[in-house]
CSV table of C-alpha atoms in Angstrom, one decimal:
chain,number,residue,atom,x,y,z
A,1,UNK,CA,25.6,24.2,-0.3
A,2,UNK,CA,24.8,27.3,1.5
A,3,UNK,CA,26.5,30.6,1.3
A,4,UNK,CA,27.8,32.0,4.4
A,5,UNK,CA,25.4,35.0,3.7
A,6,UNK,CA,22.4,32.6,4.5
A,7,UNK,CA,23.9,30.8,7.2
A,8,UNK,CA,24.3,34.4,8.7
A,9,UNK,CA,20.9,35.4,7.8
A,10,UNK,CA,19.8,31.7,9.6
A,11,UNK,CA,21.6,32.5,12.9
A,12,UNK,CA,20.0,36.3,12.9
A,13,UNK,CA,16.7,34.5,12.5
A,14,UNK,CA,17.0,31.8,15.0
A,15,UNK,CA,18.9,34.8,17.4
A,16,UNK,CA,15.6,37.0,16.7
A,17,UNK,CA,12.8,34.1,17.3
A,18,UNK,CA,14.8,33.1,20.5
A,19,UNK,CA,14.8,36.7,21.7
A,20,UNK,CA,10.6,36.8,21.4
A,21,UNK,CA,10.0,33.1,23.0
A,22,UNK,CA,12.4,34.9,25.8
A,23,UNK,CA,10.1,38.0,25.7
A,24,UNK,CA,7.1,36.0,25.7
A,25,UNK,CA,8.1,34.0,28.8
A,26,UNK,CA,9.7,37.2,30.7
A,27,UNK,CA,6.0,39.3,30.0
A,28,UNK,CA,4.0,36.4,31.1
A,29,UNK,CA,5.4,36.6,34.7
A,30,UNK,CA,7.0,39.7,35.2
A,31,UNK,CA,4.1,40.8,37.3
A,32,UNK,CA,5.4,38.8,39.8
A,33,UNK,CA,8.4,40.2,40.0
A,34,UNK,CA,6.9,43.7,39.7
A,35,UNK,CA,5.2,43.0,42.6
A,36,UNK,CA,7.9,42.1,44.7
A,37,UNK,CA,10.1,44.5,43.9
A,38,UNK,CA,7.7,47.5,44.0
A,39,UNK,CA,6.2,45.8,47.3
A,40,UNK,CA,7.1,48.4,49.8
A,41,UNK,CA,5.7,51.2,47.9
A,42,UNK,CA,2.7,49.4,46.9
A,43,UNK,CA,2.1,48.9,50.9
A,44,UNK,CA,2.2,52.6,51.6
A,45,UNK,CA,0.3,53.5,48.6
A,46,UNK,CA,-2.8,51.3,48.9
A,47,UNK,CA,-2.3,50.9,52.8
A,48,UNK,CA,-2.1,47.3,52.7
A,49,UNK,CA,-0.6,44.5,54.7
A,50,UNK,CA,1.9,41.9,53.8
A,51,UNK,CA,-0.9,39.4,53.5
A,52,UNK,CA,-2.5,41.3,51.4
A,53,UNK,CA,0.3,42.0,48.9
A,54,UNK,CA,1.2,38.2,48.8
A,55,UNK,CA,-2.1,37.4,47.9
A,56,UNK,CA,-2.1,39.3,44.3
A,57,UNK,CA,0.6,37.0,43.6
A,58,UNK,CA,-1.1,33.9,45.0
A,59,UNK,CA,-4.5,34.9,42.5
A,60,UNK,CA,-2.2,35.8,39.8
A,61,UNK,CA,-0.5,31.9,39.8
A,62,UNK,CA,-3.8,30.3,40.8
A,63,UNK,CA,-5.7,31.7,37.9
A,64,UNK,CA,-2.5,30.5,36.0
A,65,UNK,CA,-2.7,27.2,37.2
A,66,UNK,CA,-6.7,27.1,36.6
A,67,UNK,CA,-5.9,28.1,33.0
A,68,UNK,CA,-3.1,26.5,32.3
A,69,UNK,CA,-5.4,23.2,30.6
A,70,UNK,CA,-7.2,25.3,28.8
A,71,UNK,CA,-4.6,27.3,27.1
A,72,UNK,CA,-2.7,23.9,26.4
A,73,UNK,CA,-5.8,23.3,24.4
A,74,UNK,CA,-6.1,27.0,22.8
A,75,UNK,CA,-2.4,26.8,21.4
A,76,UNK,CA,-3.3,23.7,19.7
A,77,UNK,CA,-6.7,25.8,18.3
A,78,UNK,CA,-5.3,28.8,17.7
A,79,UNK,CA,-1.3,28.2,17.7
A,80,UNK,CA,1.7,29.4,19.0
A,81,UNK,CA,1.9,32.6,17.6
A,82,UNK,CA,-1.7,33.8,17.9
A,83,UNK,CA,-1.6,32.9,21.2
A,84,UNK,CA,2.0,34.4,22.1
A,85,UNK,CA,0.6,37.4,20.4
A,86,UNK,CA,-2.6,37.5,22.7
A,87,UNK,CA,-0.1,37.0,25.5
A,88,UNK,CA,1.6,40.1,24.9
A,89,UNK,CA,-2.0,42.3,24.5
A,90,UNK,CA,-3.7,41.5,27.5
A,91,UNK,CA,0.0,41.5,29.7
A,92,UNK,CA,0.5,45.0,28.4
A,93,UNK,CA,-3.2,46.2,29.3
A,94,UNK,CA,-2.3,44.3,32.5
A,95,UNK,CA,0.5,46.5,33.2
A,96,UNK,CA,-1.5,49.7,32.2
A,97,UNK,CA,-4.1,49.0,34.3
A,98,UNK,CA,-2.1,47.9,37.4
A,99,UNK,CA,0.3,51.2,37.2
A,100,UNK,CA,-3.2,53.6,37.4
A,101,UNK,CA,-4.9,50.7,39.9
A,102,UNK,CA,-7.0,53.3,42.4
A,103,UNK,CA,-7.3,50.7,45.1
A,104,UNK,CA,-6.5,47.2,46.3
A,105,UNK,CA,-9.5,45.4,44.6
A,106,UNK,CA,-8.6,47.0,41.0
A,107,UNK,CA,-5.1,45.7,41.4
A,108,UNK,CA,-6.3,42.5,42.6
A,109,UNK,CA,-9.0,41.9,39.3
A,110,UNK,CA,-5.4,42.9,37.5
A,111,UNK,CA,-3.3,40.7,38.7
A,112,UNK,CA,-6.1,38.0,38.6
A,113,UNK,CA,-6.4,38.7,34.9
A,114,UNK,CA,-2.9,38.7,34.6
A,115,UNK,CA,-2.9,34.9,35.0
A,116,UNK,CA,-4.5,34.6,32.1
A,117,UNK,CA,-0.8,35.3,30.1
A,118,UNK,CA,1.3,33.3,32.7
A,119,UNK,CA,-1.0,30.0,31.7
A,120,UNK,CA,-0.3,31.1,28.0
A,121,UNK,CA,3.3,31.6,28.3
A,122,UNK,CA,4.6,28.0,28.4
A,123,UNK,CA,2.2,26.5,26.2
A,124,UNK,CA,2.8,28.8,23.4
A,125,UNK,CA,6.2,29.5,23.1
A,126,UNK,CA,7.0,25.9,23.5
A,127,UNK,CA,4.7,25.0,20.6
A,128,UNK,CA,6.3,27.5,18.6
A,129,UNK,CA,9.5,26.1,19.7
A,130,UNK,CA,8.6,22.4,18.4
A,131,UNK,CA,7.5,23.9,15.2
A,132,UNK,CA,10.0,26.1,14.4
A,133,UNK,CA,13.6,24.7,15.6
A,134,UNK,CA,14.7,21.0,14.3
A,135,UNK,CA,14.9,18.6,17.6
A,136,UNK,CA,18.9,19.2,17.7
A,137,UNK,CA,18.8,22.7,17.8
A,138,UNK,CA,16.0,23.1,20.6
A,139,UNK,CA,18.0,22.5,23.7
A,140,UNK,CA,19.9,25.8,23.7
A,141,UNK,CA,16.8,28.3,23.0
A,142,UNK,CA,14.9,26.0,25.6
A,143,UNK,CA,17.8,26.7,28.1
A,144,UNK,CA,17.9,30.5,27.3
């Protein structure tokens, strides 16, 4: 029989795990939200059109779509945890590079690179979820 302390520890561990997955999914798509929220400032700072601003998000998700099959195979080869860590590292670098982007071309390159975390977000979190949470408990974490 499990003790109350063990059950509480399990709940805390599950909550921490769920938070890590949530952060992984958020980080992988945060650049899109940032571009939308900061769009007017980016347009003024870089003197670009609305179409050019929209192209940034298009390029990011285009690269993500092209790399999704590769990310799916990568998660099987290297594991969900490693791919999630790589996602965090690359996304952090992209955020820093975007913040210091001196021109539109650089920002376009950065958003293209951000397509890699976009592609890796779902496969890495889904793989971890499938490996670590029993089938009956996956719905809540997936929903969150």
